[in-house]
């Protein structure tokens, strides 16, 4: 048996940068073989896999578009065949196309729902097929505080992220008898490319609304993923856990 075959398999979608990359690093350090999903930036995913390997971990880039169910099924099935059943799935891939409802284009609404909501559902369906046979597993959704509290100009994103919460609570109930746990993390403002586009003025405005007074880091999210993946959280399922500095309480 190869070295990687001994490690339980974790899949992180949208893993090439930002929060996903940090989650992938953390799970690799925790001893998983991490499948680094990317949609377009293969070079970046490969670079991350190399870094993880240099740090003594195990990872491989796996390209698929989470919004394409046939690709999702094929790639996740192949990963399971190569490494054993998926132990941990982190649905992190996400996009946001902001704008007021009056100007919301059908195609932007469709794209947002396709990636942020349907993509997570496709990946969950494919991975939990394997988890059901193994009678164990942990699914972790990366939703958003926006799905809980709403935000003017982000209605499509909020709808997708709130939808993810309802979906996850439902499947937590469906899958609990197989010892598959499903939990949702709702990050607040985390410093990544997504928030890098904000102006300093916008950032100052945000900080005034965060009781702890600072922006979170991708590592703050990865730390909770690590816990929710591990047996230390074995009695936690169907929960929505905010990592938001107190922004939404
Ligand atoms: P990011 O934009 O840096 O990363 C998102 C990743 O998803 C990228 O690697 C992108 O290539 C990938 N992706 C997009 N569409 C995809 C598709 N169709 N198939 C596969 N991969 C795809 O964003 P960031 O900030 O790292 O966000 C990660 C997650 O955290 C997202 O779901 C986001 O909505 C959520 N989040 C982020 C917050 C923040 O403050 N940065 C706050 C709340 C939630």
mmCIF file with all atom_site columns, N, CA, C and O in Angstrom, residues 88-119:
data_model
loop_
_atom_site.group_PDB
_atom_site.id
_atom_site.type_symbol
_atom_site.label_atom_id
_atom_site.label_alt_id
_atom_site.label_comp_id
_atom_site.label_asym_id
_atom_site.label_entity_id
_atom_site.label_seq_id
_atom_site.pdbx_PDB_ins_code
_atom_site.Cartn_x
_atom_site.Cartn_y
_atom_site.Cartn_z
_atom_site.occupancy
_atom_site.B_iso_or_equiv
_atom_site.pdbx_formal_charge
_atom_site.auth_seq_id
_atom_site.auth_comp_id
_atom_site.auth_asym_id
_atom_site.auth_atom_id
_atom_site.pdbx_PDB_model_num
ATOM 1   N N  . UNK A 1 88  ? -13.827 13.169 4.721   1.00 0.00 ? 88  UNK A N  1
ATOM 2   C CA . UNK A 1 88  ? -14.201 14.560 4.998   1.00 0.00 ? 88  UNK A CA 1
ATOM 3   C C  . UNK A 1 88  ? -14.421 15.293 3.680   1.00 0.00 ? 88  UNK A C  1
ATOM 4   O O  . UNK A 1 88  ? -13.591 15.194 2.768   1.00 0.00 ? 88  UNK A O  1
ATOM 5   N N  . UNK A 1 89  ? -15.542 15.977 3.578   1.00 0.00 ? 89  UNK A N  1
ATOM 6   C CA . UNK A 1 89  ? -15.790 16.847 2.417   1.00 0.00 ? 89  UNK A CA 1
ATOM 7   C C  . UNK A 1 89  ? -15.977 18.264 2.929   1.00 0.00 ? 89  UNK A C  1
ATOM 8   O O  . UNK A 1 89  ? -16.821 18.496 3.813   1.00 0.00 ? 89  UNK A O  1
ATOM 9   N N  . UNK A 1 90  ? -15.219 19.190 2.372   1.00 0.00 ? 90  UNK A N  1
ATOM 10  C CA . UNK A 1 90  ? -15.409 20.600 2.716   1.00 0.00 ? 90  UNK A CA 1
ATOM 11  C C  . UNK A 1 90  ? -15.873 21.337 1.461   1.00 0.00 ? 90  UNK A C  1
ATOM 12  O O  . UNK A 1 90  ? -15.111 21.467 0.489   1.00 0.00 ? 90  UNK A O  1
ATOM 13  N N  . UNK A 1 91  ? -17.118 21.780 1.465   1.00 0.00 ? 91  UNK A N  1
ATOM 14  C CA . UNK A 1 91  ? -17.656 22.546 0.339   1.00 0.00 ? 91  UNK A CA 1
ATOM 15  C C  . UNK A 1 91  ? -17.331 24.016 0.548   1.00 0.00 ? 91  UNK A C  1
ATOM 16  O O  . UNK A 1 91  ? -18.062 24.744 1.227   1.00 0.00 ? 91  UNK A O  1
ATOM 17  N N  . UNK A 1 92  ? -16.203 24.406 -0.035  1.00 0.00 ? 92  UNK A N  1
ATOM 18  C CA . UNK A 1 92  ? -15.701 25.769 0.149   1.00 0.00 ? 92  UNK A CA 1
ATOM 19  C C  . UNK A 1 92  ? -15.846 26.623 -1.104  1.00 0.00 ? 92  UNK A C  1
ATOM 20  O O  . UNK A 1 92  ? -15.893 27.853 -1.006  1.00 0.00 ? 92  UNK A O  1
ATOM 21  N N  . UNK A 1 93  ? -15.903 25.996 -2.289  1.00 0.00 ? 93  UNK A N  1
ATOM 22  C CA . UNK A 1 93  ? -15.949 26.773 -3.537  1.00 0.00 ? 93  UNK A CA 1
ATOM 23  C C  . UNK A 1 93  ? -17.122 27.741 -3.497  1.00 0.00 ? 93  UNK A C  1
ATOM 24  O O  . UNK A 1 93  ? -18.224 27.379 -3.085  1.00 0.00 ? 93  UNK A O  1
ATOM 25  N N  . UNK A 1 94  ? -16.884 28.949 -3.900  1.00 0.00 ? 94  UNK A N  1
ATOM 26  C CA . UNK A 1 94  ? -17.970 29.926 -3.883  1.00 0.00 ? 94  UNK A CA 1
ATOM 27  C C  . UNK A 1 94  ? -17.630 31.131 -4.732  1.00 0.00 ? 94  UNK A C  1
ATOM 28  O O  . UNK A 1 94  ? -16.465 31.436 -4.966  1.00 0.00 ? 94  UNK A O  1
ATOM 29  N N  . UNK A 1 95  ? -18.684 31.784 -5.206  1.00 0.00 ? 95  UNK A N  1
ATOM 30  C CA . UNK A 1 95  ? -18.502 33.047 -5.931  1.00 0.00 ? 95  UNK A CA 1
ATOM 31  C C  . UNK A 1 95  ? -19.556 34.023 -5.407  1.00 0.00 ? 95  UNK A C  1
ATOM 32  O O  . UNK A 1 95  ? -20.559 33.612 -4.831  1.00 0.00 ? 95  UNK A O  1
ATOM 33  N N  . UNK A 1 96  ? -19.282 35.307 -5.620  1.00 0.00 ? 96  UNK A N  1
ATOM 34  C CA . UNK A 1 96  ? -20.327 36.284 -5.330  1.00 0.00 ? 96  UNK A CA 1
ATOM 35  C C  . UNK A 1 96  ? -20.385 37.285 -6.469  1.00 0.00 ? 96  UNK A C  1
ATOM 36  O O  . UNK A 1 96  ? -19.345 37.760 -6.937  1.00 0.00 ? 96  UNK A O  1
ATOM 37  N N  . UNK A 1 97  ? -21.589 37.517 -6.965  1.00 0.00 ? 97  UNK A N  1
ATOM 38  C CA . UNK A 1 97  ? -21.785 38.525 -8.007  1.00 0.00 ? 97  UNK A CA 1
ATOM 39  C C  . UNK A 1 97  ? -22.746 39.540 -7.395  1.00 0.00 ? 97  UNK A C  1
ATOM 40  O O  . UNK A 1 97  ? -23.927 39.275 -7.256  1.00 0.00 ? 97  UNK A O  1
ATOM 41  N N  . UNK A 1 98  ? -22.184 40.665 -6.956  1.00 0.00 ? 98  UNK A N  1
ATOM 42  C CA . UNK A 1 98  ? -22.977 41.595 -6.162  1.00 0.00 ? 98  UNK A CA 1
ATOM 43  C C  . UNK A 1 98  ? -23.740 42.595 -7.026  1.00 0.00 ? 98  UNK A C  1
ATOM 44  O O  . UNK A 1 98  ? -23.328 42.925 -8.130  1.00 0.00 ? 98  UNK A O  1
ATOM 45  N N  . UNK A 1 99  ? -24.828 43.073 -6.489  1.00 0.00 ? 99  UNK A N  1
ATOM 46  C CA . UNK A 1 99  ? -25.621 44.095 -7.179  1.00 0.00 ? 99  UNK A CA 1
ATOM 47  C C  . UNK A 1 99  ? -27.023 44.120 -6.606  1.00 0.00 ? 99  UNK A C  1
ATOM 48  O O  . UNK A 1 99  ? -27.476 43.149 -6.005  1.00 0.00 ? 99  UNK A O  1
ATOM 49  N N  . UNK A 1 100 ? -27.675 45.254 -6.790  1.00 0.00 ? 100 UNK A N  1
ATOM 50  C CA . UNK A 1 100 ? -29.040 45.381 -6.261  1.00 0.00 ? 100 UNK A CA 1
ATOM 51  C C  . UNK A 1 100 ? -29.997 44.503 -7.048  1.00 0.00 ? 100 UNK A C  1
ATOM 52  O O  . UNK A 1 100 ? -29.796 44.245 -8.235  1.00 0.00 ? 100 UNK A O  1
ATOM 53  N N  . UNK A 1 101 ? -31.036 44.042 -6.375  1.00 0.00 ? 101 UNK A N  1
ATOM 54  C CA . UNK A 1 101 ? -32.011 43.126 -6.980  1.00 0.00 ? 101 UNK A CA 1
ATOM 55  C C  . UNK A 1 101 ? -32.557 43.660 -8.303  1.00 0.00 ? 101 UNK A C  1
ATOM 56  O O  . UNK A 1 101 ? -32.717 42.911 -9.274  1.00 0.00 ? 101 UNK A O  1
ATOM 57  N N  . UNK A 1 102 ? -32.832 44.973 -8.357  1.00 0.00 ? 102 UNK A N  1
ATOM 58  C CA . UNK A 1 102 ? -33.410 45.567 -9.572  1.00 0.00 ? 102 UNK A CA 1
ATOM 59  C C  . UNK A 1 102 ? -32.511 45.384 -10.790 1.00 0.00 ? 102 UNK A C  1
ATOM 60  O O  . UNK A 1 102 ? -32.964 45.447 -11.920 1.00 0.00 ? 102 UNK A O  1
ATOM 61  N N  . UNK A 1 103 ? -31.222 45.206 -10.524 1.00 0.00 ? 103 UNK A N  1
ATOM 62  C CA . UNK A 1 103 ? -30.281 45.066 -11.642 1.00 0.00 ? 103 UNK A CA 1
ATOM 63  C C  . UNK A 1 103 ? -29.764 43.642 -11.787 1.00 0.00 ? 103 UNK A C  1
ATOM 64  O O  . UNK A 1 103 ? -28.860 43.376 -12.584 1.00 0.00 ? 103 UNK A O  1
ATOM 65  N N  . UNK A 1 104 ? -30.334 42.733 -11.004 1.00 0.00 ? 104 UNK A N  1
ATOM 66  C CA . UNK A 1 104 ? -29.826 41.351 -11.016 1.00 0.00 ? 104 UNK A CA 1
ATOM 67  C C  . UNK A 1 104 ? -30.178 40.653 -12.332 1.00 0.00 ? 104 UNK A C  1
ATOM 68  O O  . UNK A 1 104 ? -31.351 40.550 -12.690 1.00 0.00 ? 104 UNK A O  1
ATOM 69  N N  . UNK A 1 105 ? -29.151 40.191 -13.028 1.00 0.00 ? 105 UNK A N  1
ATOM 70  C CA . UNK A 1 105 ? -29.386 39.492 -14.298 1.00 0.00 ? 105 UNK A CA 1
ATOM 71  C C  . UNK A 1 105 ? -29.664 38.016 -14.022 1.00 0.00 ? 105 UNK A C  1
ATOM 72  O O  . UNK A 1 105 ? -29.055 37.425 -13.132 1.00 0.00 ? 105 UNK A O  1
ATOM 73  N N  . UNK A 1 106 ? -30.525 37.421 -14.847 1.00 0.00 ? 106 UNK A N  1
ATOM 74  C CA . UNK A 1 106 ? -30.839 35.990 -14.696 1.00 0.00 ? 106 UNK A CA 1
ATOM 75  C C  . UNK A 1 106 ? -29.568 35.157 -14.674 1.00 0.00 ? 106 UNK A C  1
ATOM 76  O O  . UNK A 1 106 ? -29.420 34.241 -13.861 1.00 0.00 ? 106 UNK A O  1
ATOM 77  N N  . UNK A 1 107 ? -28.658 35.486 -15.598 1.00 0.00 ? 107 UNK A N  1
ATOM 78  C CA . UNK A 1 107 ? -27.458 34.650 -15.712 1.00 0.00 ? 107 UNK A CA 1
ATOM 79  C C  . UNK A 1 107 ? -26.581 34.737 -14.455 1.00 0.00 ? 107 UNK A C  1
ATOM 80  O O  . UNK A 1 107 ? -25.955 33.753 -14.057 1.00 0.00 ? 107 UNK A O  1
ATOM 81  N N  . UNK A 1 108 ? -26.565 35.914 -13.817 1.00 0.00 ? 108 UNK A N  1
ATOM 82  C CA . UNK A 1 108 ? -25.761 36.058 -12.593 1.00 0.00 ? 108 UNK A CA 1
ATOM 83  C C  . UNK A 1 108 ? -26.405 35.313 -11.427 1.00 0.00 ? 108 UNK A C  1
ATOM 84  O O  . UNK A 1 108 ? -25.717 34.694 -10.606 1.00 0.00 ? 108 UNK A O  1
ATOM 85  N N  . UNK A 1 109 ? -27.729 35.368 -11.385 1.00 0.00 ? 109 UNK A N  1
ATOM 86  C CA . UNK A 1 109 ? -28.448 34.603 -10.357 1.00 0.00 ? 109 UNK A CA 1
ATOM 87  C C  . UNK A 1 109 ? -28.191 33.106 -10.556 1.00 0.00 ? 109 UNK A C  1
ATOM 88  O O  . UNK A 1 109 ? -27.854 32.380 -9.606  1.00 0.00 ? 109 UNK A O  1
ATOM 89  N N  . UNK A 1 110 ? -28.321 32.652 -11.799 1.00 0.00 ? 110 UNK A N  1
ATOM 90  C CA . UNK A 1 110 ? -28.119 31.223 -12.092 1.00 0.00 ? 110 UNK A CA 1
ATOM 91  C C  . UNK A 1 110 ? -26.703 30.780 -11.735 1.00 0.00 ? 110 UNK A C  1
ATOM 92  O O  . UNK A 1 110 ? -26.497 29.713 -11.162 1.00 0.00 ? 110 UNK A O  1
ATOM 93  N N  . UNK A 1 111 ? -25.735 31.614 -12.084 1.00 0.00 ? 111 UNK A N  1
ATOM 94  C CA . UNK A 1 111 ? -24.337 31.260 -11.836 1.00 0.00 ? 111 UNK A CA 1
ATOM 95  C C  . UNK A 1 111 ? -24.059 31.156 -10.325 1.00 0.00 ? 111 UNK A C  1
ATOM 96  O O  . UNK A 1 111 ? -23.399 30.221 -9.863  1.00 0.00 ? 111 UNK A O  1
ATOM 97  N N  . UNK A 1 112 ? -24.584 32.113 -9.600  1.00 0.00 ? 112 UNK A N  1
ATOM 98  C CA . UNK A 1 112 ? -24.353 32.118 -8.150  1.00 0.00 ? 112 UNK A CA 1
ATOM 99  C C  . UNK A 1 112 ? -24.975 30.886 -7.497  1.00 0.00 ? 112 UNK A C  1
ATOM 100 O O  . UNK A 1 112 ? -24.332 30.198 -6.695  1.00 0.00 ? 112 UNK A O  1
ATOM 101 N N  . UNK A 1 113 ? -26.227 30.613 -7.864  1.00 0.00 ? 113 UNK A N  1
ATOM 102 C CA . UNK A 1 113 ? -26.889 29.432 -7.284  1.00 0.00 ? 113 UNK A CA 1
ATOM 103 C C  . UNK A 1 113 ? -26.199 28.149 -7.733  1.00 0.00 ? 113 UNK A C  1
ATOM 104 O O  . UNK A 1 113 ? -26.075 27.193 -6.968  1.00 0.00 ? 113 UNK A O  1
ATOM 105 N N  . UNK A 1 114 ? -25.744 28.128 -8.992  1.00 0.00 ? 114 UNK A N  1
ATOM 106 C CA . UNK A 1 114 ? -25.117 26.913 -9.543  1.00 0.00 ? 114 UNK A CA 1
ATOM 107 C C  . UNK A 1 114 ? -23.843 26.551 -8.790  1.00 0.00 ? 114 UNK A C  1
ATOM 108 O O  . UNK A 1 114 ? -23.593 25.383 -8.509  1.00 0.00 ? 114 UNK A O  1
ATOM 109 N N  . UNK A 1 115 ? -23.038 27.543 -8.459  1.00 0.00 ? 115 UNK A N  1
ATOM 110 C CA . UNK A 1 115 ? -21.769 27.248 -7.773  1.00 0.00 ? 115 UNK A CA 1
ATOM 111 C C  . UNK A 1 115 ? -21.986 27.123 -6.261  1.00 0.00 ? 115 UNK A C  1
ATOM 112 O O  . UNK A 1 115 ? -21.625 26.115 -5.652  1.00 0.00 ? 115 UNK A O  1
ATOM 113 N N  . UNK A 1 116 ? -22.594 28.132 -5.661  1.00 0.00 ? 116 UNK A N  1
ATOM 114 C CA . UNK A 1 116 ? -22.623 28.227 -4.197  1.00 0.00 ? 116 UNK A CA 1
ATOM 115 C C  . UNK A 1 116 ? -23.609 27.234 -3.564  1.00 0.00 ? 116 UNK A C  1
ATOM 116 O O  . UNK A 1 116 ? -23.385 26.780 -2.447  1.00 0.00 ? 116 UNK A O  1
ATOM 117 N N  . UNK A 1 117 ? -24.697 26.949 -4.269  1.00 0.00 ? 117 UNK A N  1
ATOM 118 C CA . UNK A 1 117 ? -25.701 26.058 -3.669  1.00 0.00 ? 117 UNK A CA 1
ATOM 119 C C  . UNK A 1 117 ? -25.732 24.687 -4.358  1.00 0.00 ? 117 UNK A C  1
ATOM 120 O O  . UNK A 1 117 ? -25.473 23.662 -3.728  1.00 0.00 ? 117 UNK A O  1
ATOM 121 N N  . UNK A 1 118 ? -26.001 24.691 -5.666  1.00 0.00 ? 118 UNK A N  1
ATOM 122 C CA . UNK A 1 118 ? -26.106 23.397 -6.342  1.00 0.00 ? 118 UNK A CA 1
ATOM 123 C C  . UNK A 1 118 ? -24.763 22.665 -6.343  1.00 0.00 ? 118 UNK A C  1
ATOM 124 O O  . UNK A 1 118 ? -24.708 21.441 -6.181  1.00 0.00 ? 118 UNK A O  1
ATOM 125 N N  . UNK A 1 119 ? -23.676 23.402 -6.486  1.00 0.00 ? 119 UNK A N  1
ATOM 126 C CA . UNK A 1 119 ? -22.344 22.785 -6.487  1.00 0.00 ? 119 UNK A CA 1
ATOM 127 C C  . UNK A 1 119 ? -22.092 22.036 -5.183  1.00 0.00 ? 119 UNK A C  1
ATOM 128 O O  . UNK A 1 119 ? -21.607 20.905 -5.174  1.00 0.00 ? 119 UNK A O  1
#
